[in-house]
Coordinates of C-alpha atoms and ligand atoms in Angstrom, one line a residue:
M152 CA -4.4 33.4 4.2
G153 CA -5.5 30.3 6.1
G154 CA -7.7 27.6 4.9
M155 CA -7.7 23.8 5.2
V156 CA -4.3 22.0 5.0
I157 CA -4.1 18.2 4.8
V158 CA -0.7 16.6 5.2
G159 CA -0.6 13.1 3.7
A160 CA -2.2 12.4 0.3
G161 CA -3.4 8.8 0.9
E162 CA -6.9 7.3 1.1
C163 CA -7.7 9.4 4.2
G164 CA -6.2 12.7 3.1
V165 CA -7.8 12.6 -0.3
R166 CA -11.3 11.6 1.1
A167 CA -11.0 14.5 3.5
A168 CA -10.2 17.0 0.7
F169 CA -13.1 15.8 -1.4
T170 CA -15.5 15.9 1.6
L171 CA -14.6 19.5 2.4
R172 CA -15.8 20.4 -1.1
E173 CA -18.8 18.1 -0.9
E174 CA -19.8 19.9 2.3
G175 CA -19.7 23.2 0.5
Y176 CA -16.4 24.6 1.9
E177 CA -15.2 27.3 -0.4
G178 CA -11.8 28.3 1.1
T179 CA -8.4 27.1 0.1
V180 CA -7.8 23.3 0.4
T181 CA -4.2 22.2 0.1
L182 CA -3.3 18.5 0.1
V183 CA 0.4 17.8 0.7
G184 CA 1.8 14.4 -0.3
E185 CA 5.4 13.3 -0.2
E186 CA 5.0 10.6 -2.9
P187 CA 5.6 11.8 -6.4
H188 CA 2.6 9.9 -7.8
L189 CA -1.0 10.9 -8.0
P190 CA -2.7 9.4 -4.9
Y191 CA -3.4 5.7 -5.3
E192 CA -5.1 2.7 -3.6
R193 CA -2.7 0.5 -1.6
P194 CA -4.8 -2.8 -1.3
P195 CA -4.2 -3.9 -5.0
L196 CA -0.5 -3.7 -4.5
S197 CA -0.2 -7.1 -2.7
K198 CA -3.0 -8.7 -4.7
N199 CA -2.0 -8.3 -8.3
A200 CA 1.0 -9.0 -10.6
P201 CA 2.1 -7.0 -12.3
P202 CA 1.1 -4.4 -9.6
A203 CA -2.1 -2.7 -10.5
V204 CA -2.0 1.0 -10.0
K205 CA -5.4 2.2 -9.2
L206 CA -5.7 5.9 -8.7
I207 CA -8.0 7.3 -6.1
A208 CA -9.1 9.9 -8.6
E209 CA -7.9 11.3 -11.9
E210 CA -5.8 14.5 -11.8
T211 CA -8.7 16.6 -13.3
R212 CA -10.8 15.8 -10.3
Y213 CA -8.4 17.7 -8.0
R214 CA -8.4 20.6 -10.4
D215 CA -12.1 20.7 -10.9
L216 CA -12.6 20.8 -7.1
S217 CA -9.8 23.5 -6.7
I218 CA -7.8 21.3 -4.5
D219 CA -4.2 22.3 -4.5
L220 CA -2.4 18.9 -4.6
L221 CA 1.3 19.3 -3.8
R222 CA 3.0 16.1 -4.9
G223 CA 6.6 15.1 -3.9
T224 CA 6.3 17.6 -1.0
R225 CA 6.9 16.7 2.6
G226 CA 5.4 18.4 5.6
Q227 CA 8.4 19.0 7.9
R228 CA 7.1 20.8 11.0
I229 CA 4.0 22.2 12.5
D230 CA 4.3 25.8 13.8
R231 CA 1.3 25.7 16.1
E232 CA 1.7 29.2 17.4
N233 CA 1.3 30.7 14.0
R234 CA -0.9 27.9 12.6
R235 CA 1.6 27.1 9.9
L236 CA 2.9 23.9 8.2
V237 CA 6.5 24.2 7.3
L238 CA 7.4 22.2 4.2
A239 CA 10.7 20.4 3.6
D240 CA 11.5 22.7 0.7
G241 CA 11.2 25.7 3.0
R242 CA 7.8 26.9 1.9
T243 CA 5.1 27.4 4.5
L244 CA 1.3 26.9 4.4
D245 CA -0.9 28.8 6.9
Y246 CA -3.9 27.0 8.1
D247 CA -7.2 27.5 9.9
R248 CA -7.5 23.8 10.3
L249 CA -4.8 21.1 9.8
L250 CA -5.5 17.4 9.2
I251 CA -2.6 15.0 9.8
A252 CA -3.2 11.9 7.6
T253 CA 0.3 10.6 7.3
G254 CA -0.6 6.9 7.4
A255 CA 1.9 4.3 8.4
R256 CA 5.2 2.8 7.3
A257 CA 6.2 -0.8 7.1
R258 CA 7.9 -1.9 10.3
R259 CA 11.5 -3.0 10.2
F260 CA 13.7 -4.6 12.7
A261 CA 17.3 -4.6 13.5
G262 CA 19.4 -6.9 11.4
M263 CA 16.7 -7.1 8.7
E264 CA 17.7 -4.0 6.8
K265 CA 18.3 -6.0 3.7
A266 CA 14.7 -7.3 3.6
R267 CA 12.3 -5.5 1.3
T268 CA 9.0 -4.1 2.6
L269 CA 5.7 -3.6 0.8
R270 CA 3.9 -0.3 1.4
S271 CA 4.2 1.8 -1.7
V272 CA 3.8 1.4 -5.4
G273 CA 7.6 1.6 -5.7
D274 CA 7.9 -1.3 -3.3
A275 CA 5.4 -3.4 -5.2
D276 CA 7.2 -2.7 -8.5
A277 CA 10.5 -3.6 -7.1
I278 CA 9.3 -6.8 -5.4
L279 CA 7.1 -8.2 -8.2
S280 CA 9.5 -7.3 -11.0
A281 CA 12.1 -9.5 -9.2
I282 CA 9.8 -12.5 -9.0
G283 CA 9.3 -15.1 -11.7
A284 CA 9.0 -18.8 -12.1
G285 CA 11.4 -20.5 -9.7
T286 CA 12.3 -17.4 -7.8
K287 CA 13.0 -18.3 -4.1
L288 CA 10.9 -15.8 -2.2
V289 CA 11.0 -15.8 1.6
I290 CA 8.4 -13.7 3.4
I291 CA 9.0 -12.9 7.1
G292 CA 5.6 -12.5 8.7
G293 CA 2.3 -14.4 8.2
G294 CA 0.0 -11.4 8.4
F295 CA -2.3 -10.1 5.7
I296 CA 0.3 -8.4 3.5
G297 CA 2.8 -11.3 3.6
L298 CA 0.1 -13.9 2.8
E299 CA -1.5 -11.9 0.0
L300 CA 2.0 -11.5 -1.5
A301 CA 2.6 -15.2 -1.0
A302 CA -0.6 -16.0 -3.0
T303 CA 0.3 -13.5 -5.7
A304 CA 3.9 -14.8 -6.0
R305 CA 2.6 -18.4 -6.3
G306 CA 0.6 -17.3 -9.2
L307 CA 3.9 -16.2 -10.8
G308 CA 5.4 -19.6 -10.1
A309 CA 7.8 -18.5 -7.3
E310 CA 8.9 -20.9 -4.6
V311 CA 7.5 -19.2 -1.6
T312 CA 8.4 -19.7 2.1
V313 CA 6.5 -17.8 4.8
L314 CA 8.2 -17.6 8.3
E315 CA 5.8 -16.8 11.1
A316 CA 7.0 -16.3 14.7
A317 CA 3.6 -17.1 16.2
D318 CA 2.1 -20.6 16.2
R319 CA -0.6 -19.6 13.7
L320 CA -1.2 -17.1 10.9
M321 CA -2.9 -13.7 11.1
A322 CA -2.9 -13.9 14.9
R323 CA -3.6 -10.2 15.4
A324 CA -7.0 -10.0 13.7
V325 CA -8.5 -13.3 12.7
P326 CA -10.0 -16.2 14.7
A327 CA -7.9 -19.4 14.8
E328 CA -10.5 -21.4 12.9
I329 CA -10.3 -19.0 9.9
A330 CA -6.5 -18.7 10.1
A331 CA -6.4 -22.6 9.9
M332 CA -8.4 -22.5 6.7
F333 CA -5.9 -20.1 5.1
E334 CA -3.0 -22.1 6.4
D335 CA -4.4 -25.3 4.7
R336 CA -5.0 -23.4 1.5
H337 CA -1.5 -21.9 1.4
R338 CA 0.0 -25.3 2.0
Q339 CA -2.2 -26.9 -0.8
E340 CA -1.0 -24.1 -3.1
G341 CA 2.6 -25.1 -2.4
V342 CA 3.6 -22.4 0.0
R343 CA 6.1 -23.6 2.6
L344 CA 4.8 -22.3 5.9
R345 CA 7.0 -22.4 9.0
L346 CA 5.2 -21.4 12.2
G347 CA 7.0 -20.7 15.4
A348 CA 10.0 -19.6 13.2
K349 CA 12.4 -17.1 14.8
V350 CA 14.5 -15.3 12.3
E351 CA 18.1 -14.9 13.6
A352 CA 19.9 -13.3 10.7
L353 CA 19.6 -12.3 7.1
E354 CA 22.5 -13.3 4.8
E355 CA 23.0 -12.3 1.2
H356 CA 21.2 -15.3 -0.2
A357 CA 19.6 -16.9 2.9
V358 CA 17.5 -16.4 6.0
V359 CA 18.9 -18.1 9.1
L360 CA 16.5 -19.2 11.8
A361 CA 17.2 -19.5 15.6
D362 CA 17.1 -23.3 15.3
G363 CA 20.1 -23.1 12.9
S364 CA 18.2 -23.8 9.7
R365 CA 19.1 -21.8 6.6
I366 CA 16.5 -21.0 4.0
E367 CA 17.8 -20.0 0.6
A368 CA 16.3 -16.8 -0.8
D369 CA 16.7 -14.8 -3.9
I370 CA 14.5 -12.1 -2.4
V371 CA 13.3 -11.6 1.2
V372 CA 10.3 -9.5 2.1
A373 CA 9.5 -8.5 5.7
G374 CA 5.7 -8.3 6.3
I375 CA 5.8 -7.7 10.0
G376 CA 3.2 -5.0 10.3
A377 CA 3.2 -1.2 10.1
E378 CA 3.9 1.6 12.5
P379 CA 2.0 4.9 12.5
I380 CA 3.9 8.0 11.1
T381 CA 3.6 10.4 14.0
G382 CA 6.7 12.5 13.9
L383 CA 5.0 15.8 12.9
A384 CA 2.5 15.5 15.8
A385 CA 5.1 14.4 18.4
D386 CA 7.5 17.2 17.4
A387 CA 4.6 19.7 17.8
G388 CA 4.0 18.5 21.3
L389 CA 0.8 16.5 20.6
A390 CA 0.2 13.2 22.4
V391 CA 1.2 10.0 20.6
D392 CA 0.4 6.6 22.0
N393 CA 0.4 3.9 19.3
G394 CA -0.8 6.7 16.9
I395 CA -1.6 10.4 17.2
V396 CA -4.1 10.6 20.1
V397 CA -7.5 12.1 19.0
D398 CA -10.9 12.4 20.6
G399 CA -14.2 11.1 19.3
C400 CA -14.3 13.9 16.7
L401 CA -10.7 13.0 15.5
R402 CA -9.4 16.2 17.0
T403 CA -6.1 16.4 18.9
A404 CA -5.6 18.4 22.0
D405 CA -5.0 21.4 19.7
S406 CA -8.5 22.4 18.6
S407 CA -7.3 23.4 15.1
I408 CA -5.4 20.1 14.4
F409 CA -7.0 16.8 13.6
A410 CA -5.6 13.4 12.8
A411 CA -7.2 10.4 11.0
G412 CA -6.5 7.1 9.2
D413 CA -3.7 4.7 9.9
C414 CA -1.7 7.4 11.8
C415 CA -4.3 8.0 14.6
S416 CA -5.4 6.3 17.8
F417 CA -9.1 7.0 18.4
P418 CA -11.7 5.9 20.9
Y419 CA -13.8 2.9 19.8
R420 CA -16.4 2.0 22.4
G421 CA -14.4 3.5 25.2
A422 CA -11.0 2.0 24.3
P423 CA -8.2 3.5 22.2
V424 CA -7.8 1.8 18.9
R425 CA -5.6 2.2 15.8
L426 CA -6.7 0.5 12.7
E427 CA -4.9 -0.2 9.4
S428 CA -7.9 -0.4 7.2
W429 CA -8.8 1.0 3.8
R430 CA -12.4 1.8 4.6
C431 CA -11.6 3.2 8.0
A432 CA -9.1 5.6 6.4
Q433 CA -11.8 6.7 4.0
D434 CA -14.5 7.1 6.6
Q435 CA -12.3 8.9 9.0
G436 CA -11.1 11.2 6.3
A437 CA -14.7 12.2 5.6
H438 CA -15.5 12.5 9.3
A439 CA -12.4 14.6 10.0
A440 CA -13.4 17.0 7.2
R441 CA -16.8 17.5 8.7
A442 CA -15.2 18.0 12.1
M443 CA -12.8 20.6 10.7
L444 CA -16.0 22.4 9.5
G445 CA -17.4 22.4 13.0
C446 CA -19.4 19.2 13.3
G447 CA -19.2 17.8 16.8
D448 CA -20.3 14.2 16.2
S449 CA -18.2 11.3 17.3
F450 CA -16.8 8.8 14.8
V451 CA -18.8 5.6 15.5
R452 CA -18.4 3.5 12.3
V453 CA -17.8 -0.2 13.0
P454 CA -14.3 -1.3 11.9
W455 CA -14.4 -3.4 8.7
F456 CA -11.6 -4.9 6.6
W457 CA -11.0 -7.6 4.1
S458 CA -8.3 -9.7 2.6
D459 CA -8.2 -11.7 -0.6
Q460 CA -5.8 -14.7 -1.0
Y461 CA -6.2 -16.9 -4.0
D462 CA -10.0 -17.1 -4.5
L463 CA -10.7 -16.9 -0.8
G464 CA -12.3 -13.7 0.5
L465 CA -12.1 -12.8 4.2
Q466 CA -14.1 -10.0 5.8
V467 CA -14.2 -8.9 9.4
A468 CA -16.6 -6.4 11.1
G469 CA -16.1 -5.2 14.6
L470 CA -13.1 -6.1 16.7
A471 CA -12.8 -9.7 17.7
L472 CA -11.7 -10.3 21.3
A473 CA -9.4 -13.1 22.4
D474 CA -11.4 -14.0 25.4
R475 CA -14.9 -14.5 23.9
P476 CA -16.1 -17.7 22.3
F477 CA -17.1 -17.8 18.6
L478 CA -20.4 -18.9 17.2
R479 CA -20.3 -20.5 13.8
R480 CA -22.9 -19.8 11.1
E481 CA -22.7 -21.8 7.9
V482 CA -23.2 -19.7 4.8
G483 CA -23.1 -22.5 2.2
D484 CA -20.4 -23.9 -0.2
G485 CA -17.9 -24.1 2.7
A486 CA -18.3 -20.4 3.6
F487 CA -18.9 -19.5 7.2
V488 CA -19.1 -16.6 9.6
L489 CA -17.9 -16.6 13.2
F490 CA -19.8 -14.3 15.5
Q491 CA -18.9 -13.1 19.0
L492 CA -21.5 -11.8 21.5
D493 CA -20.8 -9.7 24.6
G494 CA -21.9 -10.7 28.1
Q495 CA -25.3 -9.1 27.4
G496 CA -25.8 -11.1 24.1
R497 CA -25.1 -8.1 21.8
V498 CA -23.1 -8.8 18.6
L499 CA -19.5 -7.7 19.0
S500 CA -17.7 -9.0 16.0
A501 CA -18.2 -11.1 12.9
S502 CA -15.4 -12.7 10.8
G503 CA -16.3 -14.6 7.6
V504 CA -14.5 -16.5 4.9
G505 CA -15.6 -18.1 1.7
T506 CA -15.0 -18.1 -2.1
G507 CA -15.0 -14.6 -3.5
N508 CA -17.7 -12.4 -2.0
A509 CA -19.6 -15.3 -0.4
V510 CA -19.7 -13.7 3.1
A511 CA -20.1 -10.1 2.0
R512 CA -23.9 -9.9 2.5
D513 CA -23.8 -11.5 6.0
I514 CA -20.9 -9.4 7.1
S515 CA -22.7 -6.3 5.9
I516 CA -25.8 -7.2 8.0
A517 CA -23.5 -8.1 10.9
E518 CA -22.0 -4.6 10.8
K519 CA -25.5 -3.2 11.3
L520 CA -26.2 -5.6 14.2
I521 CA -22.9 -4.5 15.8
E522 CA -23.6 -0.9 15.2
R523 CA -27.1 -1.1 16.7
G524 CA -26.0 -3.3 19.6
I525 CA -28.7 -5.8 18.9
V526 CA -29.2 -8.7 21.3
V527 CA -29.3 -12.1 19.6
A528 CA -29.8 -15.7 21.0
P529 CA -26.7 -17.8 20.0
E530 CA -28.9 -20.7 18.6
V531 CA -30.8 -18.2 16.4
L532 CA -27.6 -16.7 15.0
C533 CA -26.1 -20.1 14.3
D534 CA -29.3 -21.4 12.5
P535 CA -28.7 -21.1 8.8
G536 CA -32.5 -21.0 8.5
T537 CA -32.6 -17.6 10.3
R538 CA -32.5 -14.7 7.9
L539 CA -29.9 -12.4 9.4
K540 CA -31.8 -9.3 8.0
Q541 CA -34.7 -10.3 10.1
L542 CA -32.6 -9.9 13.3
L543 CA -32.1 -6.2 12.5
K544 CA -35.6 -5.6 13.7
G545 CA -34.3 -6.5 17.2
Ligands
FAD1211 C1 0.0 -3.7 0.3 C2 -1.2 -3.3 1.1 C3 -2.4 -4.0 1.0 C4 -3.5 -3.6 1.8 N1 -4.6 -4.3 1.7 C5 -5.7 -3.9 2.4 C6 -6.9 -4.7 2.3 O1 -7.0 -5.7 1.6 N2 -7.9 -4.3 3.1 C7 -7.9 -3.2 4.0 O2 -8.8 -2.9 4.7 N3 -6.7 -2.5 4.1 C8 -5.6 -2.8 3.3 N4 -4.5 -2.1 3.4 C9 -4.4 -1.0 4.4 C10 -4.9 0.3 3.7 O3 -4.3 0.5 2.5 C11 -4.5 1.5 4.7 O4 -5.2 1.3 5.9 C12 -4.8 2.8 4.1 O5 -4.1 3.0 2.9 C13 -4.5 3.9 5.1 O6 -4.8 5.2 4.5 P1 -4.1 6.5 5.1 O7 -4.5 7.6 4.1 O8 -4.4 6.6 6.5 O9 -2.5 6.2 5.0 P2 -1.6 6.0 3.7 O10 -2.3 5.2 2.7 O11 -0.3 5.4 4.3 O12 -1.3 7.4 3.2 C14 -0.5 8.4 3.9 C15 0.3 9.2 2.9 O13 0.9 10.2 3.6 C16 2.2 10.4 3.1 N5 3.0 11.1 4.1 C17 3.5 10.6 5.3 N6 4.2 11.5 5.9 C18 4.1 12.7 5.2 C19 4.6 14.0 5.4 N7 5.4 14.4 6.4 N8 4.4 14.9 4.4 C20 3.6 14.6 3.3 N9 3.1 13.3 3.1 C21 3.4 12.4 4.0 C22 2.7 9.0 2.8 O14 3.7 9.0 1.9 C23 1.4 8.4 2.2 O15 1.3 8.6 0.8 C24 -3.4 -2.5 2.7 C25 -2.2 -1.8 2.8 C26 -1.1 -2.2 2.0 C27 0.2 -1.4 2.2

């Protein structure tokens, strides 16, 4: 008996399973997850102490929807010829359609094996239970997860040092002006930030930098990004290039196999992109489910993600490009949004920061401006007197 098999029970896989039912699919739906826990949200793991475990859904929901949730079960191999997923325990699951939603794992690098990483609820428990007042915490990497953890650890009274190899924070996804604001705030909160810091070695109780300095550490966490989990696809002969390669419908070259969420590389406005974003994982899960049922629409949702550090809320819509200037729009109370336009004056990206949800409304409208490719004059966009919503009329 075939049916729908989803491998990976994270944000994406769970959303796909629910969507199959919401769309009226009545066949078998099996969700295979290697973690022992009920599927949970990852974003709270770096933002709360003690770690907040937020389930994506209660156990009864899976039962009510007749979704067969196999926990603590690893998908080992895809037998494409027989449309079968082979599990690590030797069982097999036949499928009509298979969705790979295996997510990403924390990146590690040679010599840093002793550093902890933060991806799962187990990781968060282990890190946060080791942190208290006066604990010397060294975080390698000034990206989102490292900085969120730094803020959380300061709340626990830890002595926090962040080591970043680049000359600024969050270089991959945030404009320099916004990164500078976070840098100031972390310093004010007592985080020791070392930019341009090259880690040479990890000792039992210290991190050694290339310039010879030693930073004492009770605990070291590496927050140096994540890499997609692509082994199942690669072993099955499917293309992998910074993620499992899919088309606009999130389908691989095998028409019965789809991939979505953190593990996939998909076309966004003509270029391959891999995102590590909670909402994208959800949206792609839902989209993949509809594609598995035969819908041929392309995934076009504008990328969106957020980060919370102290009481600062960051939101980004679209993909900011390094080579386009930013236009600043004041939102009030120190909050602002940086917009980018393309050569034709269409809104490309918007990155905003402020206290709490101060920029949420503007970023939500910006998303629609980006989605609809609306042309806006820079002076109009920057004028706080302009109601952004008005611009949606084009
Ligand atoms: C600490 C932390 C904080 C974050 N904060 C934010 C935030 O503030 N904003 C934001 O937008 N995003 C945030 N993210 C990113 C967001 O959580 C991810 O983009 C999202 O979880 C991706 O969902 P996914 O389902 O694609 O992958 P995952 O959540 O990684 O789920 C994949 C699941 O598949 C399982 N799996 C892997 N291989 C197999 C296999 N062979 N067999 C069975 N199961 C398998 C994995 O164990 C995992 O449970 C954060 C991530 C982390 C780790």
